[in-house]
Coordinates of C-alpha atoms in Angstrom, one line a residue:
Chain E
M1 CA -1.5 -29.2 -31.1
N2 CA -3.2 -27.9 -34.2
G3 CA -4.6 -24.5 -34.7
I4 CA -7.5 -23.6 -36.8
Q5 CA -7.5 -24.9 -40.4
T6 CA -7.3 -22.2 -43.0
G7 CA -5.9 -24.3 -45.9
Q8 CA -8.0 -25.7 -48.6
G9 CA -8.0 -29.1 -50.1
A10 CA -6.1 -29.9 -53.3
V11 CA -7.1 -27.4 -56.0
P12 CA -6.8 -28.6 -59.6
I13 CA -4.4 -26.5 -61.7
L14 CA -6.4 -24.3 -64.1
T15 CA -5.6 -21.6 -66.5
G16 CA -6.5 -18.0 -65.7
A17 CA -9.6 -17.9 -68.0
E18 CA -10.9 -21.3 -66.7
R19 CA -10.4 -20.1 -63.2
R20 CA -12.3 -16.9 -63.8
K21 CA -15.1 -18.8 -65.4
R22 CA -15.3 -21.3 -62.6
F23 CA -15.2 -18.4 -60.1
F24 CA -18.2 -16.7 -61.7
R25 CA -20.1 -20.0 -62.0
Q26 CA -19.6 -20.7 -58.4
A27 CA -20.3 -17.1 -57.3
G28 CA -23.6 -17.4 -59.2
K29 CA -24.6 -20.3 -57.1
Q30 CA -23.7 -18.6 -53.9
K31 CA -25.9 -15.5 -54.1
A32 CA -27.2 -16.0 -50.6
L33 CA -23.7 -16.3 -49.1
I34 CA -22.5 -13.3 -50.9
F35 CA -25.6 -11.3 -50.0
L36 CA -25.1 -12.1 -46.3
S37 CA -21.4 -11.2 -46.6
I38 CA -21.7 -7.8 -48.0
P39 CA -23.1 -5.9 -45.0
I40 CA -20.7 -7.7 -42.6
M41 CA -17.6 -7.0 -44.8
G42 CA -18.8 -3.5 -45.3
Y43 CA -19.1 -3.1 -41.6
I44 CA -15.5 -4.5 -41.0
L45 CA -14.1 -2.1 -43.7
F46 CA -15.9 0.8 -42.1
F47 CA -15.2 0.2 -38.4
N48 CA -11.8 -1.5 -38.6
Y49 CA -10.1 -0.3 -41.7
L50 CA -11.5 3.2 -42.4
P51 CA -9.9 4.5 -39.1
L52 CA -6.5 3.6 -40.5
W53 CA -7.0 6.6 -42.6
G54 CA -6.6 8.6 -39.4
W55 CA -2.9 7.7 -39.3
I56 CA -2.2 10.6 -41.7
M57 CA -2.9 12.8 -38.7
A58 CA 0.5 11.7 -37.4
F59 CA 2.1 13.5 -40.2
Q60 CA 0.0 16.7 -39.8
N61 CA -0.6 19.3 -37.2
Y62 CA -4.2 18.2 -37.1
K63 CA -6.8 20.8 -36.0
P64 CA -10.4 19.5 -35.7
A65 CA -11.7 22.7 -37.2
K66 CA -9.5 22.3 -40.3
G67 CA -10.0 18.5 -40.8
F68 CA -7.8 16.1 -42.7
F69 CA -7.5 18.0 -45.9
T70 CA -6.5 21.4 -44.8
S71 CA -4.5 20.7 -41.7
E72 CA -0.8 21.7 -42.0
W73 CA 1.6 18.9 -43.0
V74 CA 4.6 18.6 -40.7
G75 CA 6.3 15.4 -41.9
L76 CA 7.9 13.5 -39.1
E77 CA 7.9 16.3 -36.6
Q78 CA 5.4 14.5 -34.3
F79 CA 7.6 11.4 -34.3
A80 CA 10.7 13.5 -33.6
R81 CA 8.8 15.1 -30.7
L82 CA 7.7 11.7 -29.5
F83 CA 11.2 10.2 -29.5
G84 CA 12.6 13.3 -27.9
D85 CA 10.2 13.1 -25.0
D86 CA 11.8 11.6 -21.9
R87 CA 8.3 10.7 -20.6
F88 CA 7.8 8.4 -23.6
Y89 CA 10.8 6.2 -22.6
L90 CA 9.5 6.1 -19.0
V91 CA 6.1 5.0 -20.3
L92 CA 7.7 2.4 -22.6
R93 CA 9.7 1.0 -19.7
N94 CA 6.5 0.8 -17.6
T95 CA 4.7 -1.0 -20.4
L96 CA 7.4 -3.5 -21.0
A97 CA 8.1 -4.1 -17.3
M98 CA 4.5 -4.7 -16.3
S99 CA 3.8 -6.8 -19.3
L100 CA 6.8 -9.0 -18.6
L101 CA 6.1 -9.3 -14.9
N102 CA 2.5 -10.2 -15.6
L103 CA 3.5 -12.7 -18.2
V104 CA 6.1 -14.4 -16.1
S105 CA 4.1 -14.5 -12.8
G106 CA 1.0 -15.4 -14.7
T107 CA 2.6 -18.3 -16.6
V108 CA 4.3 -19.7 -13.5
A109 CA 1.1 -19.5 -11.4
C110 CA -1.0 -21.1 -14.1
I111 CA 1.4 -24.0 -14.7
F112 CA 1.8 -24.5 -10.9
L113 CA -2.0 -24.6 -10.3
A114 CA -2.6 -26.9 -13.3
I115 CA 0.0 -29.4 -12.1
V116 CA -1.3 -29.4 -8.5
L117 CA -4.8 -29.8 -9.8
S118 CA -3.8 -32.7 -12.0
E119 CA -2.3 -34.4 -9.0
V120 CA -5.6 -34.4 -7.2
K121 CA -7.5 -37.6 -7.6
T122 CA -10.7 -36.7 -5.8
V123 CA -12.9 -35.5 -8.7
V124 CA -15.4 -33.5 -6.6
F125 CA -12.6 -31.6 -4.8
K126 CA -10.8 -30.9 -8.0
R127 CA -13.9 -29.7 -9.8
S128 CA -15.0 -27.4 -6.9
V129 CA -11.5 -25.8 -6.7
Q130 CA -11.4 -25.2 -10.4
T131 CA -14.9 -23.7 -10.5
I132 CA -14.0 -21.3 -7.7
S133 CA -10.6 -20.5 -9.1
Y134 CA -12.0 -19.0 -12.3
L135 CA -14.6 -16.8 -10.7
P136 CA -12.4 -13.7 -10.5
F137 CA -11.8 -13.9 -14.3
F138 CA -15.4 -13.0 -14.9
V139 CA -15.7 -9.9 -12.7
S140 CA -14.6 -6.7 -14.3
W141 CA -11.3 -4.9 -13.5
V142 CA -13.3 -2.2 -11.9
V143 CA -14.6 -4.7 -9.3
A144 CA -11.1 -6.3 -9.0
A145 CA -9.5 -2.9 -8.5
N146 CA -12.0 -2.0 -5.8
I147 CA -11.2 -5.2 -4.0
V148 CA -7.5 -4.6 -4.3
I149 CA -7.9 -1.0 -2.9
T150 CA -10.0 -2.3 0.0
F151 CA -7.6 -5.1 0.7
L152 CA -4.5 -2.8 0.7
S153 CA -6.2 0.2 2.4
P154 CA -4.1 1.8 5.2
D155 CA -7.4 2.5 7.1
G156 CA -8.2 -1.0 8.4
G157 CA -7.3 -2.9 5.2
V158 CA -6.7 -6.6 5.9
F159 CA -3.2 -6.7 4.4
N160 CA -1.9 -3.8 6.6
D161 CA -3.5 -5.3 9.7
L162 CA -2.1 -8.7 9.0
L163 CA 1.5 -7.3 8.6
M164 CA 1.1 -5.3 11.7
A165 CA -0.2 -8.3 13.7
L166 CA 2.8 -10.2 12.5
G167 CA 5.1 -7.4 13.5
V168 CA 6.4 -6.8 10.0
L169 CA 5.1 -3.2 10.0
E170 CA 4.7 -0.8 12.8
K171 CA 2.2 1.5 11.2
P172 CA 0.1 1.1 8.1
V173 CA 1.6 1.7 4.7
M174 CA -0.3 3.2 1.8
F175 CA 0.9 0.5 -0.7
L176 CA -1.0 2.0 -3.6
G177 CA 0.7 5.4 -3.0
K178 CA 4.2 4.1 -3.3
E179 CA 5.9 3.8 -6.8
Q180 CA 8.1 0.9 -5.8
Y181 CA 5.1 -1.4 -5.0
F182 CA 3.0 -0.6 -8.0
W183 CA 4.3 -3.2 -10.5
V184 CA 4.1 -5.9 -7.9
I185 CA 0.6 -5.0 -7.0
V186 CA -0.4 -5.1 -10.7
A187 CA 1.3 -8.5 -11.1
L188 CA -0.3 -10.0 -8.0
S189 CA -3.8 -8.7 -8.8
N190 CA -3.3 -10.1 -12.2
V191 CA -2.4 -13.5 -10.8
W192 CA -5.4 -13.4 -8.5
K193 CA -7.8 -12.5 -11.3
N194 CA -6.5 -14.7 -14.2
T195 CA -4.7 -17.8 -12.8
G196 CA -7.8 -20.0 -12.5
Y197 CA -8.9 -19.4 -16.0
G198 CA -5.4 -19.5 -17.5
A199 CA -4.7 -22.8 -15.9
I200 CA -7.4 -24.5 -18.0
V201 CA -5.2 -24.6 -21.1
Y202 CA -2.3 -26.2 -19.2
L203 CA -4.6 -28.6 -17.5
S204 CA -6.0 -29.8 -20.8
A205 CA -2.4 -30.1 -22.1
I206 CA -1.6 -32.3 -19.1
T207 CA -4.7 -34.5 -19.6
S208 CA -3.6 -35.2 -23.2
I209 CA -0.3 -36.7 -22.1
D210 CA -0.3 -40.4 -22.7
P211 CA -1.1 -42.2 -19.4
M212 CA 1.1 -45.1 -20.5
L213 CA 4.1 -42.8 -19.8
Y214 CA 3.2 -42.5 -16.2
E215 CA 2.4 -46.2 -15.8
S216 CA 5.7 -47.3 -17.2
A217 CA 7.6 -44.7 -15.2
Q218 CA 5.9 -46.0 -12.1
I219 CA 6.9 -49.5 -12.9
D220 CA 10.4 -48.4 -13.4
G221 CA 10.3 -46.9 -9.9
A222 CA 10.0 -43.2 -10.6
T223 CA 8.6 -41.2 -7.6
R224 CA 5.7 -38.9 -8.0
L225 CA 7.9 -35.9 -8.1
Q226 CA 10.1 -37.4 -10.7
R227 CA 7.1 -38.2 -12.8
I228 CA 6.0 -34.6 -12.6
W229 CA 9.5 -33.4 -13.4
H230 CA 10.3 -35.8 -16.2
I231 CA 6.8 -36.5 -17.8
T232 CA 4.3 -33.7 -17.0
L233 CA 6.6 -30.7 -17.4
P234 CA 8.2 -31.9 -20.7
G235 CA 4.7 -32.9 -21.8
I236 CA 3.3 -29.4 -21.5
L237 CA 6.5 -27.7 -22.7
P238 CA 5.2 -27.2 -26.3
T239 CA 2.1 -25.5 -25.0
V240 CA 4.1 -23.3 -22.6
V241 CA 6.5 -22.3 -25.3
V242 CA 3.8 -21.5 -27.9
L243 CA 1.8 -19.5 -25.4
L244 CA 4.9 -17.6 -24.2
I245 CA 5.9 -16.7 -27.7
I246 CA 2.4 -15.6 -28.6
N247 CA 2.1 -13.5 -25.4
I248 CA 5.5 -11.9 -26.0
G249 CA 4.1 -10.9 -29.4
G250 CA 1.3 -9.1 -27.7
I251 CA 3.5 -7.5 -25.1
L252 CA 2.6 -3.9 -26.0
N253 CA -1.1 -4.8 -26.1
N254 CA -1.3 -6.0 -22.5
G255 CA -4.1 -3.6 -21.6
F256 CA -4.3 -0.5 -19.5
E257 CA -7.3 -1.2 -17.3
Q258 CA -5.3 -2.3 -14.3
Q259 CA -3.0 0.7 -14.6
M260 CA -5.7 3.2 -15.1
L261 CA -7.9 1.9 -12.2
L262 CA -5.2 1.1 -9.7
G263 CA -3.0 4.1 -10.6
N264 CA -3.2 7.5 -9.0
P265 CA -1.3 10.7 -9.2
L266 CA 1.2 9.6 -6.6
V267 CA 2.4 6.6 -8.6
L268 CA 2.0 8.0 -12.1
N269 CA 5.7 7.5 -12.9
A270 CA 5.4 3.8 -12.4
S271 CA 1.8 3.3 -13.6
E272 CA 1.6 5.2 -16.9
V273 CA 1.7 2.8 -19.9
L274 CA 1.6 3.5 -23.6
D275 CA -2.1 3.3 -23.9
L276 CA -2.6 5.8 -21.1
Y277 CA 0.0 8.1 -22.6
V278 CA -1.9 8.0 -25.9
L279 CA -5.2 8.6 -24.0
R280 CA -3.8 11.5 -22.0
Y281 CA -2.5 13.3 -25.0
G282 CA -5.4 12.5 -27.3
I283 CA -8.5 12.8 -25.2
S284 CA -7.5 15.0 -22.2
L285 CA -5.0 17.3 -23.9
Q286 CA -6.6 17.1 -27.4
R287 CA -3.2 16.9 -29.1
Y288 CA -4.5 14.6 -31.7
S289 CA -1.6 14.4 -34.0
F290 CA 1.0 13.7 -31.3
S291 CA -1.3 11.1 -29.8
V292 CA -1.9 9.4 -33.1
A293 CA 1.9 9.3 -33.7
A294 CA 2.3 7.5 -30.3
G295 CA -0.5 5.1 -31.1
M296 CA 0.8 4.4 -34.5
F297 CA 4.2 3.6 -33.1
K298 CA 2.6 1.1 -30.8
S299 CA 0.4 -0.5 -33.5
V300 CA 3.2 -0.9 -36.0
I301 CA 5.6 -2.4 -33.4
S302 CA 2.8 -4.6 -32.1
V303 CA 2.0 -6.0 -35.6
I304 CA 5.7 -6.7 -36.2
L305 CA 6.1 -8.4 -32.9
I306 CA 2.9 -10.5 -33.2
L307 CA 3.6 -11.6 -36.7
S308 CA 7.2 -12.6 -35.9
A309 CA 6.0 -14.4 -32.8
N310 CA 3.4 -16.3 -34.8
G311 CA 6.0 -17.0 -37.4
L312 CA 8.3 -18.4 -34.8
A313 CA 5.6 -20.5 -33.2
K314 CA 4.8 -21.9 -36.7
K315 CA 8.4 -22.6 -37.4
L316 CA 8.7 -24.6 -34.2
R317 CA 5.9 -26.6 -35.8
M318 CA 4.0 -26.5 -32.6
T319 CA 0.9 -24.7 -33.6
R320 CA -0.7 -22.6 -36.2
L321 CA -2.4 -19.7 -34.6
F322 CA -5.4 -18.8 -36.8
Chain R
M1 CA 6.2 -40.9 2.1
E2 CA 6.8 -38.6 -0.8
D3 CA 3.5 -39.6 -2.2
R4 CA 1.7 -38.6 0.9
F5 CA 3.6 -35.3 1.1
I6 CA 2.5 -34.4 -2.4
S7 CA -1.1 -35.3 -1.6
L8 CA -1.0 -33.2 1.5
F9 CA 0.7 -30.3 -0.2
S10 CA -1.8 -30.3 -3.0
A11 CA -4.7 -30.3 -0.6
V12 CA -3.3 -27.5 1.4
F13 CA -2.2 -25.4 -1.6
L14 CA -5.6 -25.8 -3.3
G15 CA -7.4 -25.0 0.0
L16 CA -5.4 -21.9 0.2
T17 CA -6.1 -21.0 -3.4
V18 CA -9.9 -21.2 -2.7
V19 CA -9.5 -19.1 0.4
L20 CA -7.4 -16.4 -1.4
T21 CA -9.8 -16.4 -4.3
L22 CA -13.0 -16.0 -2.2
Y23 CA -11.8 -14.1 0.8
P24 CA -11.6 -10.6 -0.8
F25 CA -15.2 -10.9 -1.9
V26 CA -16.2 -11.9 1.7
N27 CA -14.2 -9.0 3.1
V28 CA -15.9 -6.5 0.8
L29 CA -19.3 -8.0 1.6
A30 CA -18.6 -7.7 5.4
I31 CA -17.5 -4.0 5.0
S32 CA -20.6 -3.2 3.0
L33 CA -22.9 -4.7 5.7
N34 CA -21.0 -3.0 8.6
D35 CA -22.0 0.3 10.1
P36 CA -20.0 3.0 8.0
L37 CA -18.9 4.8 11.1
D38 CA -17.7 1.7 12.8
T39 CA -15.8 0.5 9.7
V40 CA -13.4 3.4 10.2
R41 CA -12.1 1.8 13.4
G42 CA -10.8 -1.0 11.1
G43 CA -10.8 -4.7 11.9
I44 CA -13.6 -5.8 9.7
Y45 CA -12.3 -9.1 8.3
L46 CA -14.9 -11.8 8.0
L47 CA -18.2 -10.7 9.5
P48 CA -19.7 -7.2 10.1
R49 CA -19.2 -6.0 13.6
V50 CA -22.2 -3.7 13.7
W51 CA -24.7 -5.1 11.2
T52 CA -26.6 -2.6 9.0
T53 CA -28.2 -2.5 5.6
Y54 CA -28.1 1.3 5.8
T55 CA -25.4 1.6 3.0
Y56 CA -27.5 -0.5 0.6
E57 CA -30.7 1.4 1.5
K58 CA -28.8 4.7 0.8
L59 CA -27.4 3.3 -2.4
L60 CA -30.8 2.0 -3.6
S61 CA -32.6 5.2 -2.6
D62 CA -30.7 7.0 -5.4
T63 CA -32.9 6.7 -8.4
S64 CA -30.0 7.1 -10.8
I65 CA -28.8 3.7 -9.8
Y66 CA -31.9 2.1 -11.4
Q67 CA -31.2 4.0 -14.6
A68 CA -27.6 2.8 -14.6
A69 CA -28.9 -0.8 -14.0
M70 CA -31.3 -0.5 -16.9
V71 CA -28.5 0.8 -19.2
S72 CA -26.2 -2.1 -18.1
L73 CA -29.0 -4.6 -18.6
S74 CA -30.1 -3.2 -22.0
R75 CA -26.6 -3.2 -23.4
T76 CA -26.0 -6.7 -22.1
L77 CA -29.2 -8.1 -23.6
L78 CA -29.4 -6.2 -26.8
G79 CA -25.6 -6.0 -27.5
G80 CA -25.2 -9.6 -26.5
S81 CA -27.8 -11.0 -28.8
L82 CA -26.9 -8.8 -31.8
N83 CA -23.3 -9.7 -31.3
L84 CA -24.1 -13.4 -31.1
M85 CA -26.2 -13.2 -34.3
V86 CA -23.4 -11.5 -36.2
T87 CA -20.9 -13.9 -34.8
I88 CA -22.8 -17.0 -35.9
I89 CA -23.7 -15.8 -39.3
T90 CA -20.1 -14.7 -40.0
A91 CA -18.7 -17.9 -38.7
Y92 CA -21.0 -19.9 -40.9
L93 CA -20.0 -17.8 -44.0
I94 CA -16.3 -18.3 -43.6
S95 CA -16.7 -22.0 -42.7
R96 CA -18.2 -22.8 -46.1
K97 CA -15.2 -24.2 -48.0
E98 CA -16.8 -23.6 -51.4
F99 CA -17.6 -20.0 -50.7
V100 CA -15.8 -17.8 -53.3
A101 CA -15.1 -14.9 -51.0
R102 CA -14.0 -17.1 -48.1
R103 CA -10.3 -16.3 -48.2
L104 CA -10.8 -12.6 -48.6
F105 CA -13.4 -12.5 -45.9
S106 CA -11.3 -14.5 -43.5
F107 CA -8.2 -12.3 -44.2
L108 CA -10.2 -9.1 -43.6
L109 CA -11.6 -10.4 -40.4
I110 CA -8.5 -12.0 -38.9
S111 CA -6.3 -8.9 -39.7
T112 CA -8.6 -6.9 -37.4
M113 CA -7.1 -8.9 -34.5
Y114 CA -3.6 -7.5 -35.4
V115 CA -4.1 -4.2 -36.9
H116 CA -5.6 -1.5 -34.7
A117 CA -5.9 2.0 -36.0
G118 CA -5.7 3.1 -32.3
L119 CA -7.7 5.2 -29.9
I120 CA -7.9 8.6 -31.6
P121 CA -8.7 7.5 -35.2
G122 CA -11.4 5.3 -33.8
Y123 CA -12.7 8.0 -31.5
L124 CA -12.9 10.5 -34.4
L125 CA -14.8 8.0 -36.6
I126 CA -17.4 7.4 -33.8
K127 CA -17.6 11.2 -33.4
E128 CA -18.0 11.8 -37.1
I129 CA -21.0 9.4 -37.4
G130 CA -22.6 11.0 -34.4
L131 CA -22.5 8.1 -31.9
V132 CA -20.8 10.1 -29.1
G133 CA -23.4 10.4 -26.4
S134 CA -25.7 7.8 -27.9
F135 CA -26.6 4.5 -26.4
W136 CA -25.8 2.8 -29.7
V137 CA -22.1 3.4 -29.3
Y138 CA -22.3 0.4 -26.9
I139 CA -23.9 -1.8 -29.5
I140 CA -22.6 -1.0 -33.0
P141 CA -18.9 -0.6 -32.9
G142 CA -18.2 -3.9 -31.2
L143 CA -20.5 -6.1 -33.3
V144 CA -17.9 -8.0 -35.1
N145 CA -15.5 -9.8 -32.8
A146 CA -12.9 -11.8 -34.7
F147 CA -11.9 -14.0 -31.8
N148 CA -15.4 -15.3 -31.1
I149 CA -16.1 -15.8 -34.8
I150 CA -13.0 -18.0 -35.1
I151 CA -14.1 -20.1 -32.1
V152 CA -17.5 -20.7 -33.7
R153 CA -16.0 -21.3 -37.2
T154 CA -13.7 -23.9 -35.8
Y155 CA -16.6 -25.7 -34.2
I156 CA -18.7 -25.6 -37.4
E157 CA -15.8 -26.9 -39.4
G158 CA -15.8 -29.9 -37.1
L159 CA -19.3 -30.9 -38.3
P160 CA -19.4 -33.4 -41.2
D161 CA -19.7 -31.6 -44.5
S162 CA -22.3 -34.1 -45.7
L163 CA -24.9 -32.6 -43.4
V164 CA -24.9 -29.3 -45.2
E165 CA -24.4 -30.9 -48.6
S166 CA -27.4 -33.2 -48.2
A167 CA -29.6 -30.3 -47.0
R168 CA -28.5 -28.4 -50.1
V169 CA -29.3 -31.3 -52.3
F170 CA -32.8 -31.3 -50.9
G171 CA -33.1 -27.6 -51.8
A172 CA -32.7 -25.9 -48.4
G173 CA -31.6 -22.3 -48.6
E174 CA -28.5 -21.0 -46.7
L175 CA -30.5 -19.4 -43.9
R176 CA -32.5 -22.5 -43.5
I177 CA -29.4 -24.6 -43.4
L178 CA -27.9 -22.3 -40.8
F179 CA -30.9 -22.0 -38.5
Q180 CA -32.3 -25.5 -38.8
I181 CA -29.2 -27.7 -39.3
V182 CA -26.1 -25.9 -38.2
I183 CA -27.2 -23.9 -35.1
P184 CA -28.9 -26.9 -33.3
L185 CA -25.6 -28.7 -33.7
I186 CA -23.3 -26.0 -32.4
L187 CA -25.3 -25.1 -29.2
P188 CA -22.3 -25.8 -26.9
V189 CA -20.2 -23.2 -28.6
V190 CA -23.1 -20.8 -28.9
A191 CA -23.4 -21.1 -25.1
V192 CA -19.8 -20.2 -24.7
V193 CA -19.9 -17.2 -27.0
T194 CA -23.1 -16.0 -25.3
I195 CA -21.3 -16.0 -22.0
F196 CA -18.3 -14.2 -23.4
V197 CA -20.2 -11.5 -25.1
S198 CA -22.8 -10.9 -22.3
I199 CA -20.1 -10.7 -19.6
G200 CA -18.0 -8.5 -21.9
H201 CA -21.0 -6.1 -22.1
W202 CA -21.8 -6.2 -18.5
N203 CA -18.2 -5.5 -17.5
A204 CA -17.5 -2.8 -20.0
W205 CA -16.8 0.7 -18.7
F206 CA -14.2 2.3 -20.9
D207 CA -16.6 3.1 -23.7
T208 CA -18.7 5.0 -21.3
Y209 CA -15.6 6.9 -20.2
L210 CA -14.8 7.8 -23.8
Y211 CA -18.2 8.4 -25.3
G212 CA -20.7 8.9 -22.5
A213 CA -18.9 10.8 -19.7
G214 CA -21.2 13.3 -18.1
K215 CA -24.3 11.9 -19.8
R216 CA -26.8 10.4 -17.4
H217 CA -28.6 8.2 -20.0
M218 CA -25.2 6.6 -20.8
V219 CA -24.0 5.7 -17.3
T220 CA -23.8 2.0 -16.5
L221 CA -23.3 0.3 -13.2
Q222 CA -19.7 -0.4 -14.0
Y223 CA -19.1 3.2 -14.8
R224 CA -20.7 4.3 -11.6
L225 CA -18.4 2.0 -9.7
M226 CA -15.5 3.3 -11.7
E227 CA -16.3 6.9 -10.7
I228 CA -16.6 6.0 -7.1
L229 CA -13.2 4.1 -7.3
M230 CA -11.5 7.1 -9.0
S231 CA -12.7 9.5 -6.4
A232 CA -11.6 7.2 -3.6
Q233 CA -8.2 6.9 -5.3
L234 CA -7.8 10.7 -5.4
R235 CA -9.1 11.0 -1.8
T236 CA -6.6 8.6 -0.3
D237 CA -3.8 10.5 -1.9
G238 CA -3.8 13.6 0.0
Q239 CA -5.1 12.4 3.3
S240 CA -3.9 10.7 6.4
S241 CA -6.1 8.1 8.0
G242 CA -7.1 10.5 10.7
Q243 CA -8.6 12.8 8.1
A244 CA -10.4 9.9 6.5
A245 CA -11.9 9.1 9.9
A246 CA -12.9 12.6 10.5
N247 CA -14.6 12.7 7.1
A248 CA -16.4 9.5 7.9
I249 CA -17.7 11.0 11.1
A250 CA -18.8 14.1 9.4
A251 CA -20.5 11.9 6.8
S252 CA -22.3 9.9 9.4
Q253 CA -23.5 13.0 11.2
S254 CA -25.0 14.4 8.0
K255 CA -26.6 11.0 7.5
T256 CA -24.7 10.0 4.5
V257 CA -22.5 6.9 4.1
S258 CA -18.7 6.8 4.1
P259 CA -17.0 6.5 0.8
A260 CA -15.4 3.1 1.8
S261 CA -18.8 1.6 2.7
L262 CA -20.4 3.0 -0.4
R263 CA -17.6 1.6 -2.6
A264 CA -18.0 -1.8 -0.9
A265 CA -21.7 -1.9 -1.4
M266 CA -21.5 -0.8 -5.0
T267 CA -18.8 -3.4 -5.7
M268 CA -21.1 -6.1 -4.4
L269 CA -24.1 -4.8 -6.3
V270 CA -22.1 -5.0 -9.6
T271 CA -20.7 -8.4 -8.8
V272 CA -23.9 -10.1 -7.6
P273 CA -25.4 -10.6 -11.0
I274 CA -22.3 -12.4 -12.2
M275 CA -22.3 -14.6 -9.1
L276 CA -26.0 -15.4 -9.7
V277 CA -25.5 -16.6 -13.2
Y278 CA -22.1 -18.2 -12.5
P279 CA -23.3 -21.6 -11.3
F280 CA -25.4 -22.0 -14.5
L281 CA -22.6 -20.9 -16.8
Q282 CA -19.5 -22.3 -15.3
K283 CA -19.8 -25.7 -16.9
Y284 CA -19.3 -24.2 -20.3
F285 CA -16.1 -22.2 -19.4
V286 CA -13.7 -25.1 -19.7
Q287 CA -15.1 -25.9 -23.1
G288 CA -14.8 -22.2 -24.0
L289 CA -11.1 -22.1 -23.7
T290 CA -10.3 -25.5 -25.2
L291 CA -12.5 -24.5 -28.2
G292 CA -10.3 -21.5 -28.9
G293 CA -7.2 -21.1 -31.0
V294 CA -5.0 -23.3 -28.8
K295 CA -6.4 -26.7 -29.1
E296 CA -5.1 -30.1 -28.5

């Protein structure tokens, strides 16, 4: 596997002055490229980097009326309040738990689907299944959440009716109103929505395994299951490891749409994740400084996690991500 | 023996996958086409019991739905095409190996994928430049998408350098090289990115929540559906099924539709456009993912 090339070819060793001269000579020839770059780079600086300035709010008691310059400086007080808030640890737990559950269930489901698909020899069947399987990926979480709510509804929802018909339940259960089911519902709806699409990577990893391996294993008398176990799985292992590492790096950035749309006041203790905590304090309660401190905590930890994950992946020499 | 078992298992498993993927849509469709009052009795699984298009008629008789559809469509078309243009131009710029600002540009761009200022600083910036409550908040802040740019750049870098070089020797300018030589050769990846950005725009709802709540000219179809969803979520909380049924009866008597039916119909309305373009787009999806960062 190789990532995207960022390196350049061999550059001749030049002295500083020569380098500068060369740079300006080249730059002179690239007026059009530079001209096109300026607005785009300016845009990136403005929309992506300028807001970083807002992080100073985390060290202030920011009041919109006073602005950045005259708001009172409070040092690390907002962070002290953040780390002293029991709710913060609950929210952190929810974030990590749901991210990990989604990651594990999602990875297992994708690998399983990819392997089963690769075992199908009828091309038309395989293609049709694949095409259908990634349909849910392209609908929004709003649509998916509506579907989940309809499906799990205690008023004639299919799932309750099915369990009652099987004798598992005696009367309908409001699954979305019970804290203990929330994480599972999130994980399963995630599997429903994303498995088909996520399986594509693993399927392409399987197709790139040398067919000779399967042929010689077959000659040696390996059964189909043995071939899956000893050739297919080890063959996609590098892909699995790299994707796992990278996804663990993004564990705090696992989104909030599911939690926001499927959650409700009854399950708030299980559904609130960091992003929603930031949103609640920032937008609903207008406690900007506190909210920025929480957001900053998340951003900083995320960057550390992602960079170490990418570093690890690179160290394992399996891929270079960007 | 084992061989046949695996074949059988695969067929059954994949059949089940297809059913589980599609069935929820079918169920919602059935509910949306069933009489709202009858739906309360439960037991709508595959087909409507009492067919009616009343819920849809009711939904479509509300003129604000057309406005929401227009906003959704406008942001998809305008936002999608502008985003695509910026993506292609940026990808081209950072793909030129001799470009002096290439490393700086790439670094600035790629860092945006990792470093996020967060919700509030971004919100305050948008507020400061007066985009809150403006349609342009859908278009402008999301114009540069590093992930899509990287996908396109990778593809451009796969083209032979000699193409661009020879064009340059013949005196073609950068824009001409981009539009007449590069773009025709990267159409597959352009298709993929077009799909990503348009579907992203069509599916977006959170920016309306942040910047357009309570403003009619900002409401999109997804946001409307989100509002219906949220009110349903709050309603189920405090009520037993009996009360929900009573509500539905009251609703039917006053000649309105029940929340559940309305929600189902609206869900279908938002999903149908995706389903309609899906057959045309799906062949590019596989390409899309394998073109990305993880590539064999």
